[in-house]
Tab-separated table of C-alpha atoms and ligand atoms in Angstrom:
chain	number	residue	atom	x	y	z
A	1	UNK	CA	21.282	3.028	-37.488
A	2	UNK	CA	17.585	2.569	-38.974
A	3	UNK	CA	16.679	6.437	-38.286
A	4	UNK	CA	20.025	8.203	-39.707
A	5	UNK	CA	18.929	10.333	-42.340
A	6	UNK	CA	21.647	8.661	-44.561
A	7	UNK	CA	20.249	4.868	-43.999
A	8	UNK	CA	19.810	2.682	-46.886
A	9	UNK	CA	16.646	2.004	-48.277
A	10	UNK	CA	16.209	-2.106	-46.656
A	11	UNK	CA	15.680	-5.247	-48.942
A	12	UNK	CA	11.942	-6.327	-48.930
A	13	UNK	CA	11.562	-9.351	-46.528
A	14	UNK	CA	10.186	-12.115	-46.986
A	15	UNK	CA	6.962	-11.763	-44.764
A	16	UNK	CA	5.920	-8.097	-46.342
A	17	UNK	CA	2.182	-7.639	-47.874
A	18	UNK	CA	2.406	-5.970	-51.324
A	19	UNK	CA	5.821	-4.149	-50.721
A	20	UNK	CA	4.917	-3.155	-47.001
A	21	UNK	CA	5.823	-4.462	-44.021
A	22	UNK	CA	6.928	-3.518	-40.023
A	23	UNK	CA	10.268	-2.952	-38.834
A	24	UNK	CA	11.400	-2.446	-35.047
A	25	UNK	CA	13.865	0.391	-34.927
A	26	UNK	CA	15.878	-1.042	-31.905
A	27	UNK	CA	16.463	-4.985	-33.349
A	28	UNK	CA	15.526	-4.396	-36.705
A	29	UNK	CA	12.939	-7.394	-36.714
A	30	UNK	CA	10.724	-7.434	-39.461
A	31	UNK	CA	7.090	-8.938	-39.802
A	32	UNK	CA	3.849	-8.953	-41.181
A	33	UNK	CA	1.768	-5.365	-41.656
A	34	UNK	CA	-1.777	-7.411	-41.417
A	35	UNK	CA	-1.809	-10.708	-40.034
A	36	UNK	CA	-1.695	-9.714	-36.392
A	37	UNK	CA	-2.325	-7.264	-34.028
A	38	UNK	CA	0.972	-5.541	-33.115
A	39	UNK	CA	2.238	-2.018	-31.726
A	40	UNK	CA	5.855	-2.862	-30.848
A	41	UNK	CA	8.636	-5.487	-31.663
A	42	UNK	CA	7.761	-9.057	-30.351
A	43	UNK	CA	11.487	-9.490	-29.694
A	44	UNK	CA	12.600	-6.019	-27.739
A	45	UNK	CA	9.306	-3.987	-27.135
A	46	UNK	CA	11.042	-1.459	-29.596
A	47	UNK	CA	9.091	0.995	-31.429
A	48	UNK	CA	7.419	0.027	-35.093
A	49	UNK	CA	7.783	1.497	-38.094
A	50	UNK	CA	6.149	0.673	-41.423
A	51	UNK	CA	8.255	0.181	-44.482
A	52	UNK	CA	7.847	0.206	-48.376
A	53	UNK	CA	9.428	-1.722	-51.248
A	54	UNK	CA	8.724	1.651	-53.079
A	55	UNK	CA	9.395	4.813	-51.745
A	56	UNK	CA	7.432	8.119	-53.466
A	57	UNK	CA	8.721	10.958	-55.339
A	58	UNK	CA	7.279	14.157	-55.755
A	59	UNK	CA	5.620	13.387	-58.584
A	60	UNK	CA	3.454	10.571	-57.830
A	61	UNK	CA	1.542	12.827	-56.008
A	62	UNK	CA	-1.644	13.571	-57.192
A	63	UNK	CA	-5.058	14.529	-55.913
A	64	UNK	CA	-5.987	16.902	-52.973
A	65	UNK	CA	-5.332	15.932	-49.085
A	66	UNK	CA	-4.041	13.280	-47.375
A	67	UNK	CA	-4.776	10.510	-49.815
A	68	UNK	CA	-3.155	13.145	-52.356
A	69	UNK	CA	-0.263	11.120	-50.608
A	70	UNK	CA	-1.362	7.753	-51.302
A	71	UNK	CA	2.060	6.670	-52.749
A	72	UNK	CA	3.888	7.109	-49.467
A	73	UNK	CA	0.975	5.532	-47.737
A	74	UNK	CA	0.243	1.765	-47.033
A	75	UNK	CA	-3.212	1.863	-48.995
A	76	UNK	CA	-4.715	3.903	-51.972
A	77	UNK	CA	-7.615	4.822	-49.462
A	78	UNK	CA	-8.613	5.317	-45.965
A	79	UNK	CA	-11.635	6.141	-43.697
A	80	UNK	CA	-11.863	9.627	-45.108
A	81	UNK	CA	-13.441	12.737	-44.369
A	82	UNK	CA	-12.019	15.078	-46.964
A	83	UNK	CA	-8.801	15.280	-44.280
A	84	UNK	CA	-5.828	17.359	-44.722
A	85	UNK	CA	-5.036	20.037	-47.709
A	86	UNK	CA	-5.012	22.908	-44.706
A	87	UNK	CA	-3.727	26.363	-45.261
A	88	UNK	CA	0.046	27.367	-45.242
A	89	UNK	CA	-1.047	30.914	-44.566
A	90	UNK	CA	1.489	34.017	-44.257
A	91	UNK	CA	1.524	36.264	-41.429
A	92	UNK	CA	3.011	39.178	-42.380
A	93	UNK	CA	3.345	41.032	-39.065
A	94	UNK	CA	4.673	37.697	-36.899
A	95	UNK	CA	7.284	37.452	-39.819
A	96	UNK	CA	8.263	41.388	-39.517
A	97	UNK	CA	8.354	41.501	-35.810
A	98	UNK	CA	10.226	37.730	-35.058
A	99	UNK	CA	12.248	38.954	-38.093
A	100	UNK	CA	12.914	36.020	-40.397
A	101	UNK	CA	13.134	35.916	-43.765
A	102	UNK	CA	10.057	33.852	-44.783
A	103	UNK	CA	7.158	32.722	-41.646
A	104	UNK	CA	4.092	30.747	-42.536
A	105	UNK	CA	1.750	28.859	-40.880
A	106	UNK	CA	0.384	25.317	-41.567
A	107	UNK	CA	-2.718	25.611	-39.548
A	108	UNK	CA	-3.882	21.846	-38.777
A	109	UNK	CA	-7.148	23.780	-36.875
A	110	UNK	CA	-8.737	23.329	-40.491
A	111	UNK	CA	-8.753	19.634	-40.458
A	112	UNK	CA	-12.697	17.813	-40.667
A	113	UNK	CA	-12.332	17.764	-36.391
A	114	UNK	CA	-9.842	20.563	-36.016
A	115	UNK	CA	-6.702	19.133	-35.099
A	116	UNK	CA	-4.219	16.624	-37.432
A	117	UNK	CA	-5.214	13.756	-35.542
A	118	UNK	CA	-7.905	13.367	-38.658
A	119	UNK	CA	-4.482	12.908	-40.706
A	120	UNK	CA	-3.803	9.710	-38.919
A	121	UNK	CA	-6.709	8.475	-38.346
A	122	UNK	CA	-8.046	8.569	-41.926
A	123	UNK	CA	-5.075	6.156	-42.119
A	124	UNK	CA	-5.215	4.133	-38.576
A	125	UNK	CA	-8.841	3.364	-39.193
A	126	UNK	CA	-8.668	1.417	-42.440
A	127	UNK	CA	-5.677	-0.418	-40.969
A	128	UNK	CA	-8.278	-1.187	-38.377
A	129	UNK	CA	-10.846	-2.502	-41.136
A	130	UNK	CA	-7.955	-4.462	-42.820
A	131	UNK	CA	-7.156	-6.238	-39.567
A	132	UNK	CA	-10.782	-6.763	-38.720
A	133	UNK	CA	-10.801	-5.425	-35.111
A	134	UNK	CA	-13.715	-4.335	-33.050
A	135	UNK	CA	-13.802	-1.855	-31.203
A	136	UNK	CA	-11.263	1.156	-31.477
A	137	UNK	CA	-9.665	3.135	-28.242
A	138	UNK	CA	-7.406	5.505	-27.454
A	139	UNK	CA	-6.320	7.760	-24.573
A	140	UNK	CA	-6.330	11.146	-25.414
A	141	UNK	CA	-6.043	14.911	-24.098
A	142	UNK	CA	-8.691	15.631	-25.891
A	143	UNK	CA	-8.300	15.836	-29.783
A	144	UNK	CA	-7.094	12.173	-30.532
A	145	UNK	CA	-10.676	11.291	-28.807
A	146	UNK	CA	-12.595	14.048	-30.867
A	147	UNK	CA	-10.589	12.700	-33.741
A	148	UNK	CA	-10.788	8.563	-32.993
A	149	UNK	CA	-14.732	9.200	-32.498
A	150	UNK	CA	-15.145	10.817	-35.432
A	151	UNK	CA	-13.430	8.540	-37.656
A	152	UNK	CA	-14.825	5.599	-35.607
A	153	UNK	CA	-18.522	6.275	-36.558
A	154	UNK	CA	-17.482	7.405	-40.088
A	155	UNK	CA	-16.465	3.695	-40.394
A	156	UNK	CA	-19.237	2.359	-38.805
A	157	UNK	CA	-17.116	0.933	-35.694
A	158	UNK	CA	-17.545	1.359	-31.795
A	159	UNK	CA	-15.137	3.547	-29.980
A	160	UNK	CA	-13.798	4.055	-26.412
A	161	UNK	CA	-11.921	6.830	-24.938
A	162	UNK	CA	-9.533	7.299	-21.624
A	163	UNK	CA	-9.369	10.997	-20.539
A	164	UNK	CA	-7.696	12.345	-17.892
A	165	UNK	CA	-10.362	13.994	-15.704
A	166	UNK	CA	-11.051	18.069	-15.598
A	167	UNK	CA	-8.126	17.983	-17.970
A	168	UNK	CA	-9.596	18.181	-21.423
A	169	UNK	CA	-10.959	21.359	-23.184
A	170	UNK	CA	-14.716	21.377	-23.387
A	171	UNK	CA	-14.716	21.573	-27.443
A	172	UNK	CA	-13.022	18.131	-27.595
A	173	UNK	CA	-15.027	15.851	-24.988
A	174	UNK	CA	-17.977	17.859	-27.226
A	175	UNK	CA	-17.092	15.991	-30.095
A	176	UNK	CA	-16.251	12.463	-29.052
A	177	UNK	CA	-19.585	12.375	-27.122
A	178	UNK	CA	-21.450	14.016	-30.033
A	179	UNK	CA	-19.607	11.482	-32.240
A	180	UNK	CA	-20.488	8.593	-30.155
A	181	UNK	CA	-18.207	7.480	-28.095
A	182	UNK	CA	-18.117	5.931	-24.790
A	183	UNK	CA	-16.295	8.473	-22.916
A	184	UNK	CA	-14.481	6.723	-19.437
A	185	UNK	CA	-12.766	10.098	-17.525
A	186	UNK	CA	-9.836	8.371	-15.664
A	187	UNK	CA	-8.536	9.745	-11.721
A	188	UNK	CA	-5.400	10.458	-13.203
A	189	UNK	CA	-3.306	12.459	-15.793
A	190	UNK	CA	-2.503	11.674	-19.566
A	191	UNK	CA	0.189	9.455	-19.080
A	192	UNK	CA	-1.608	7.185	-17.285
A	193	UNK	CA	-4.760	6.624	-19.791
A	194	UNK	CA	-2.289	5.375	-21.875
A	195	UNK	CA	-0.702	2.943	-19.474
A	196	UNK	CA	-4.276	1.542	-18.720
A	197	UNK	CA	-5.533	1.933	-22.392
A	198	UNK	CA	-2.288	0.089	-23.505
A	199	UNK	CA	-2.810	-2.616	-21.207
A	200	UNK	CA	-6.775	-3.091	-22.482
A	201	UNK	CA	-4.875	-3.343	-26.122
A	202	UNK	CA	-2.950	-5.646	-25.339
A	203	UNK	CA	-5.241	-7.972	-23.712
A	204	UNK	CA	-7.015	-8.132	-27.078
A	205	UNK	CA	-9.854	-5.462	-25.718
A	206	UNK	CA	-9.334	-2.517	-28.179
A	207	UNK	CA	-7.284	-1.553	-31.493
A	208	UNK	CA	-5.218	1.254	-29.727
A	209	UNK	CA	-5.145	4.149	-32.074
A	210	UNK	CA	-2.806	6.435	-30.074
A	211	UNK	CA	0.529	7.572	-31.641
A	212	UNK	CA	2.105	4.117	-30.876
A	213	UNK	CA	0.364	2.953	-33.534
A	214	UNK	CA	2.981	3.340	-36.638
A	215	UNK	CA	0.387	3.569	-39.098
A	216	UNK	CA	-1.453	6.722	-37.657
A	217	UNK	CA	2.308	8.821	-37.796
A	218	UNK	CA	1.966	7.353	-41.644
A	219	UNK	CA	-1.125	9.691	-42.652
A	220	UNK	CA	0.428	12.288	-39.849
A	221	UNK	CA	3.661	12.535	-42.905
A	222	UNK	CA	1.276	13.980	-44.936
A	223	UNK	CA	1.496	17.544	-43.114
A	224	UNK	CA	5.606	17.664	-43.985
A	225	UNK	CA	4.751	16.554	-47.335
A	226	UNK	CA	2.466	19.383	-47.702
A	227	UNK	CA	4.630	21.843	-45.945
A	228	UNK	CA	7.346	20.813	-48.563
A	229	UNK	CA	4.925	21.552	-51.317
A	230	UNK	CA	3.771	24.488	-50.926
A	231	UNK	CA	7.188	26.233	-50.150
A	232	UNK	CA	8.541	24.294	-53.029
A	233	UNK	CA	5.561	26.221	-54.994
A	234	UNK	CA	6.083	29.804	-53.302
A	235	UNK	CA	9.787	29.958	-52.835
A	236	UNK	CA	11.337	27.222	-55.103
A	237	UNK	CA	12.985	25.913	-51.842
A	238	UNK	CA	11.919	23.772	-48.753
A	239	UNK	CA	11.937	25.435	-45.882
A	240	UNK	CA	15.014	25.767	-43.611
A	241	UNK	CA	12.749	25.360	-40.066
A	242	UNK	CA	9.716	23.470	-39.253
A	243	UNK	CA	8.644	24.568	-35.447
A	244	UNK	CA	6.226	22.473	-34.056
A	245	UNK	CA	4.474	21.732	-30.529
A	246	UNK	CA	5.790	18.521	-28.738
A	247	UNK	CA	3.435	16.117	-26.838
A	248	UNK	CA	3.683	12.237	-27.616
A	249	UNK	CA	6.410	13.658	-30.401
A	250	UNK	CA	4.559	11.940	-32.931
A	251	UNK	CA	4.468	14.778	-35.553
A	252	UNK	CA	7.939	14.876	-34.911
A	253	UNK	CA	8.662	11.656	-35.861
A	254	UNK	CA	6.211	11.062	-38.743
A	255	UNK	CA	7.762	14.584	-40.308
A	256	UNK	CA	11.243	13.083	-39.777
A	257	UNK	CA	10.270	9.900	-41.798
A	258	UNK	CA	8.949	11.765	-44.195
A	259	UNK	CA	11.886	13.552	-44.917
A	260	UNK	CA	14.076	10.463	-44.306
A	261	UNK	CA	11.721	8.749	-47.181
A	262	UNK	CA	12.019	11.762	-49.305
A	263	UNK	CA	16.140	11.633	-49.005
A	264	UNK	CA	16.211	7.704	-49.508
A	265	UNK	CA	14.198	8.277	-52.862
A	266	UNK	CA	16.669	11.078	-53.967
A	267	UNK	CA	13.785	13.648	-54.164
A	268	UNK	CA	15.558	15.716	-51.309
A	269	UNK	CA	18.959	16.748	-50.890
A	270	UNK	CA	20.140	15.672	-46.904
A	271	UNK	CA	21.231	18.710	-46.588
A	272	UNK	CA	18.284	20.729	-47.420
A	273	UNK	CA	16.114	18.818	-44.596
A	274	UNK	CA	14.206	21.310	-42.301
A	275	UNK	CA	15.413	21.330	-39.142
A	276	UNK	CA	12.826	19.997	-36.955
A	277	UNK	CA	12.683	22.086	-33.675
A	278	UNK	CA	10.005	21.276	-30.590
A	279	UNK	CA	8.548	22.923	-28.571
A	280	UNK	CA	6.917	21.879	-25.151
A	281	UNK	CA	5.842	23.976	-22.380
A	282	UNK	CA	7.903	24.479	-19.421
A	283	UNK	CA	5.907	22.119	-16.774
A	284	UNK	CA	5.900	19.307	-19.416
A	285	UNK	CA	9.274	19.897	-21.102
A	286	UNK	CA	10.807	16.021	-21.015
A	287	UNK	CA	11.998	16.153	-24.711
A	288	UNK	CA	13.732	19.533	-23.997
A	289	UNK	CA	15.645	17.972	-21.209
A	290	UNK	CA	16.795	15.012	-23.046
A	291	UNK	CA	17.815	17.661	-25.730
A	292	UNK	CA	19.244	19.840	-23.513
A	293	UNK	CA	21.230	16.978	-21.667
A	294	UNK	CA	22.418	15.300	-24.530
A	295	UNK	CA	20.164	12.311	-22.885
A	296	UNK	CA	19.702	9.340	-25.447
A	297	UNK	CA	16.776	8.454	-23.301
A	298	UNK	CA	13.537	10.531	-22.510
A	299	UNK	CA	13.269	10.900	-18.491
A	300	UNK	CA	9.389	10.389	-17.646
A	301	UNK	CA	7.617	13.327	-15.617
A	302	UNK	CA	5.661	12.431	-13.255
A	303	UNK	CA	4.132	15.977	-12.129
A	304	UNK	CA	3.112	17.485	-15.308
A	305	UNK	CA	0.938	21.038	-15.568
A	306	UNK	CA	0.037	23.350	-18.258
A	307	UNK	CA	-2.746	25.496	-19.993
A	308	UNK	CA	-1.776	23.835	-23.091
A	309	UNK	CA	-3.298	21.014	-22.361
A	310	UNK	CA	-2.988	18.618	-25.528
A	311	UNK	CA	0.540	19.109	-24.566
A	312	UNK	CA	0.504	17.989	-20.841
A	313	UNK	CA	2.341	14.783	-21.574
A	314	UNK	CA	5.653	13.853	-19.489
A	315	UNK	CA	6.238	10.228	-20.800
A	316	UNK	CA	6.604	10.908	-25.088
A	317	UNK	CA	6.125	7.405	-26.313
A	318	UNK	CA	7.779	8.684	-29.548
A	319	UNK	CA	11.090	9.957	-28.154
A	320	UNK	CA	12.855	7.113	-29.274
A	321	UNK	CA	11.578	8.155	-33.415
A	322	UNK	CA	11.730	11.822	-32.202
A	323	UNK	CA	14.920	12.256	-31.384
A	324	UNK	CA	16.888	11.031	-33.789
A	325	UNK	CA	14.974	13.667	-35.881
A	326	UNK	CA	15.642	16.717	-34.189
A	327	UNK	CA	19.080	16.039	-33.771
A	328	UNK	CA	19.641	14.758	-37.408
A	329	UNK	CA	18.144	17.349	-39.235
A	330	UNK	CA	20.446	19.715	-37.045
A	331	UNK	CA	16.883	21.195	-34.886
A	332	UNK	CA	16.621	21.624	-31.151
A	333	UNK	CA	13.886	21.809	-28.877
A	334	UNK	CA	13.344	24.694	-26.588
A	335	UNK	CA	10.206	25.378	-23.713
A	336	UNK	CA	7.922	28.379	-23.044
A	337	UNK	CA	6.272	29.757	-20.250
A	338	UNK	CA	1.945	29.515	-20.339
A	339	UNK	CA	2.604	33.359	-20.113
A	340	UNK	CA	4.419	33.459	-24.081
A	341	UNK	CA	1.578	30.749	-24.808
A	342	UNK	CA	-1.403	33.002	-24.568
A	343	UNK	CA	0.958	35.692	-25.859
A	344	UNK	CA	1.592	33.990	-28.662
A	345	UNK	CA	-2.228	33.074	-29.098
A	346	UNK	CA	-3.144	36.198	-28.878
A	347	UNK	CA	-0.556	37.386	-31.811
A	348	UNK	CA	-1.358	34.307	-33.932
A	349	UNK	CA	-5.479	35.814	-33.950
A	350	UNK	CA	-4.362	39.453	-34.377
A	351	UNK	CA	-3.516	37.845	-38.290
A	352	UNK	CA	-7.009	36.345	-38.159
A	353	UNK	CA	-6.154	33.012	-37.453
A	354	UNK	CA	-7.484	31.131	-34.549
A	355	UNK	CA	-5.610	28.616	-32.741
A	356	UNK	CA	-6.165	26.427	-29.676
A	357	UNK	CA	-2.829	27.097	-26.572
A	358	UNK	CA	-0.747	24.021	-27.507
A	359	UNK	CA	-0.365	25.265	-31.196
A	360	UNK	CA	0.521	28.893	-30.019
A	361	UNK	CA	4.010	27.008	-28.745
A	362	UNK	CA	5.212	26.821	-31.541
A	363	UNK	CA	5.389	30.904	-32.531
A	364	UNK	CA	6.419	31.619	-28.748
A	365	UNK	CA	9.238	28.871	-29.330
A	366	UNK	CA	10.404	30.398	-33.072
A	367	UNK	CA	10.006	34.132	-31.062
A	368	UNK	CA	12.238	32.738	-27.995
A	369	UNK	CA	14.764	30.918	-30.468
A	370	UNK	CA	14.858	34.082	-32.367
A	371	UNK	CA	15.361	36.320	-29.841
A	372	UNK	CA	18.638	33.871	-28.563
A	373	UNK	CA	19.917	33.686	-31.727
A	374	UNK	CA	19.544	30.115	-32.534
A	375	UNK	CA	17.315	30.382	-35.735
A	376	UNK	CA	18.681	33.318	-37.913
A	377	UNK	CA	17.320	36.008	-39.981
A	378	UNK	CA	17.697	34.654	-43.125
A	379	UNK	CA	15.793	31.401	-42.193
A	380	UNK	CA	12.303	30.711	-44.327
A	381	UNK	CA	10.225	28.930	-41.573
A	382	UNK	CA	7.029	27.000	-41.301
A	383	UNK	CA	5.289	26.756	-37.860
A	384	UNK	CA	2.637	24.010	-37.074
A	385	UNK	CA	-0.459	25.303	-35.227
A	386	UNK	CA	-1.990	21.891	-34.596
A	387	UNK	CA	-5.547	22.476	-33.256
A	388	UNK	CA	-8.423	25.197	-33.739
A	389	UNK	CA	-9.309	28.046	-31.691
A	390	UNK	CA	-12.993	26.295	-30.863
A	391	UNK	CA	-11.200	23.199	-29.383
A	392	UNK	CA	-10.573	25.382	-25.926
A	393	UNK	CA	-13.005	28.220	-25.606
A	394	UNK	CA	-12.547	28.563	-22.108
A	395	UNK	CA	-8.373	29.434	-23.184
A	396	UNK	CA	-9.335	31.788	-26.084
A	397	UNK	CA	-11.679	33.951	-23.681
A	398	UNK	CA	-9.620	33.702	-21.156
A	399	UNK	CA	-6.843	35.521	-23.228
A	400	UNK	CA	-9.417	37.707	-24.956
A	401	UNK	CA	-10.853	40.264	-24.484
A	402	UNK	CA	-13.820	40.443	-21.310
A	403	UNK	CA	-17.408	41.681	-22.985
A	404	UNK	CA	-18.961	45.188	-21.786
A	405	UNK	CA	-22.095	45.013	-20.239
A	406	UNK	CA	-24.593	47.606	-21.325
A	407	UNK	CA	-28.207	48.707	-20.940
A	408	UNK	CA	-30.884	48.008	-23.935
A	409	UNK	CA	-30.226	51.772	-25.276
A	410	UNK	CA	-28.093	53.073	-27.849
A	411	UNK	CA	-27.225	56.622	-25.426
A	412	UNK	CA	-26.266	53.851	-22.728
A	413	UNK	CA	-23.983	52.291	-26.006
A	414	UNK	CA	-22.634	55.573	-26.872
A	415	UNK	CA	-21.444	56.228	-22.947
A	416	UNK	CA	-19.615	52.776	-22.757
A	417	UNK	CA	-18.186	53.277	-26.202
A	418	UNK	CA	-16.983	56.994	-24.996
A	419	UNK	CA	-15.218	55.482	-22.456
B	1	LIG	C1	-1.881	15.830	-30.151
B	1	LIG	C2	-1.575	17.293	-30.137
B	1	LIG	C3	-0.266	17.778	-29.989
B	1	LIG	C4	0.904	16.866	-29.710
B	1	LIG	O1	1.348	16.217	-30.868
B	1	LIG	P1	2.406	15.013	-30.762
B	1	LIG	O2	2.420	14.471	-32.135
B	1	LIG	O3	1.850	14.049	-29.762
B	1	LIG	O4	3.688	15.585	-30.317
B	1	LIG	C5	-0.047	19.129	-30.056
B	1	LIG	N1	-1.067	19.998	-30.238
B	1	LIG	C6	-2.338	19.572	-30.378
B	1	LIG	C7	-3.416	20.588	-30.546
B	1	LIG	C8	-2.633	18.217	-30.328
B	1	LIG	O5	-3.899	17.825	-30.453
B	2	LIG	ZN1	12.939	-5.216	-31.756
């Protein structure tokens, strides 16, 4: 199969552009990266992925953030602003208390927008130029709007966004407006934005720039890469774990390739491959259940509810990528209450870092995991904390502490403090 970690680097075919080209991961079709619009296989609907004649090694890199990565990318440079490069920081006291040998985190809150989505955008827009669409869209739960808007206007092209109504933090529909986009809030959840924004794509009314799109997941490698780095730098090794919080599983899957492209070029060992674990919450847990069930296929929730909301997604249009990669790399995928959400949040900012509810998943996940025994002591883990504190300021007060009134006087300060 095309997603084993052991697959054979293909032959070129005949219709690639410059050593890249699209290949369906069901039928194994090939065709054309830019001629024509296209988000899945002409022949079985299957999901995309994009493919190089040349696969990197370590040390083409060169250069700092995402277009460091240029080599494993299908141009030398996007629609950038200054994206990726974000701190692997250490957190002593998470790493004490979960007890592993090595915790960092890989906070993608320090991206140009505050979330990763900037990864594959930088990426999905110039595909956008290259093709020569108009106008952009995307449905979003909030970042991949913030993110498409931003990017949008950076390359001087008109955006549209689908969000589900009352269901996106304030910080996010902030930035998309700010960043000019038209804004439509749809009667409905996540899940279905993307049914209606797919349908506008397809009738040739948008470039959809969701995680469909196999060319955003390419810039969205660049986090793995990074993570790879900078353990490779610290500890001379790659790191045995990568947690990370599950929506459309497209991190999943663009880590996964990353690793898979890394193995194919002989810069990494299949053995040594993280193991990609997931995390969802518990009232939008669909990948944990196909995990759990030993399901090849994803079962779509209908009823989905969380405060993480940039993970309130029951249909993962990446399962079919995703999968493969949690269960190859030997991973798992496990769901948390909200309750060791905002738990977690709150321990992620007692080490000064700030970090939106659906990245806190990913410590209460490694903390659950830890606590079962499925990831072991001796284990050197990264965790992904994919969006900043600011995105959801309603969340982080909410799980904060509530501010003391007090009169204009410093006795009248001295009395509240002496309480
Ligand atoms: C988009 C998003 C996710 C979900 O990522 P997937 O790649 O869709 O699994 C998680 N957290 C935040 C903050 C996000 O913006
Ligand atoms: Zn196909």
């Amino acid at each position: 199969m095309s997603l084993s970690l052991s697959a054979e680097q293909p032959d070129e075919p005949a219709d690639a552009d410059d050593g890249v080209w699209l290949e369906c991961i069901e039928c194994g079709d090939t065709f054309a990266p830019f001629d024509d619009v296209r988000y899945t296989c002409d022949e079985c609907d299957g999901l995309l992925e994009v493919r190089y004649a040349e696969l990197p090694t370590f040390d083409d890199f060169d250069g700092h953030g995402v277009w460091r990565y240029a080599d494993a990318l299908p141009f030398a440079e996007g629609v950038s602003i200054q994206e990726g490069a974000t701190p692997l920081y250490e957190v002593p006291r998470l790493e004490d208390e979960i007890g592993v040998e090595a915790l960092r985190i890989k906070h993608e809150g320090m991206n140009p927008t505050g979330s990763f989505k900037d990864r594959g955008m930088t990426v999905g827009v110039r595909v956008a130029k290259e093709l020569g669409v108009g106008r952009l869209a995307c449905a979003s739960t909030g970042n991949t709007s913030a993110a498409l808007a931003a990017y949008g206007s950076r390359g001087g092209m008109e955006t549209l966004v689908l969000l589900p109504a009352g269901k996106v933090a304030a910080g996010k529909i902030a930035q998309a407006s700010l960043h000019g986009a038209r804004i439509l809030e749809v009667d409905g959840n996540f899940d279905a934005c993307l049914d209606i924004v797919q349908e506008l794509a397809n009738q040739g009314e948008a470039y959809l720039l969701n995680s469909l799109n196999p060319f955003r997941l390419e810039g969205q490698k660049t986090i793995g890469l990074e993570i790879l780095e900078g353990f490779l730098a610290d500890y001379d090794a790659v790191p045995d774990r990568i947690v990370l919080p599950v929506g459309n599983a497209g991190n999943t899957s663009a880590l996964y390739k990353a690793f898979r492209e890394l193995v194919q070029a002989g810069e990494l060992d299949e053995d040594d491959v993280p193991k990609l674990t997931g995390v969802q919450a518990e009232g939008a847990a669909p990948m944990v259940e196909a995990i759990e069930n030993d399901a090849d296929e994803v079962r779509r929730w209908d009823d989905v509810e969380t405060r993480a909301t940039a993970i309130r997604i029951g249909n993962p249009v990446n399962a079919p990528k995703a999968l493969p990669g949690i269960r190859e790399t030997g991973g798992t995928a496990v769901a948390v209450s909200d309750e060791e959400i905002t738990e977690a949040q709150r321990d992620i900012a007692g080490e000064g870092i700030g970090v939106e509810p659906a990245s806190a998943a990913s410590i209460a996940g490694l903390r659950k995991l830890r606590a079962e025994g499925v990831v072991d002591d001796d284990e050197r883990v990264a965790c992904l904390t994919t969006g900043h504190l600011l995105k959801d300021p309603d969340a982080a007060a909410a799980a904060g502490s509530e501010p003391e009134p007090v009169p204009a006087d410093t006795d009248g300060v001295l009395e509240q403090l002496s309480e």
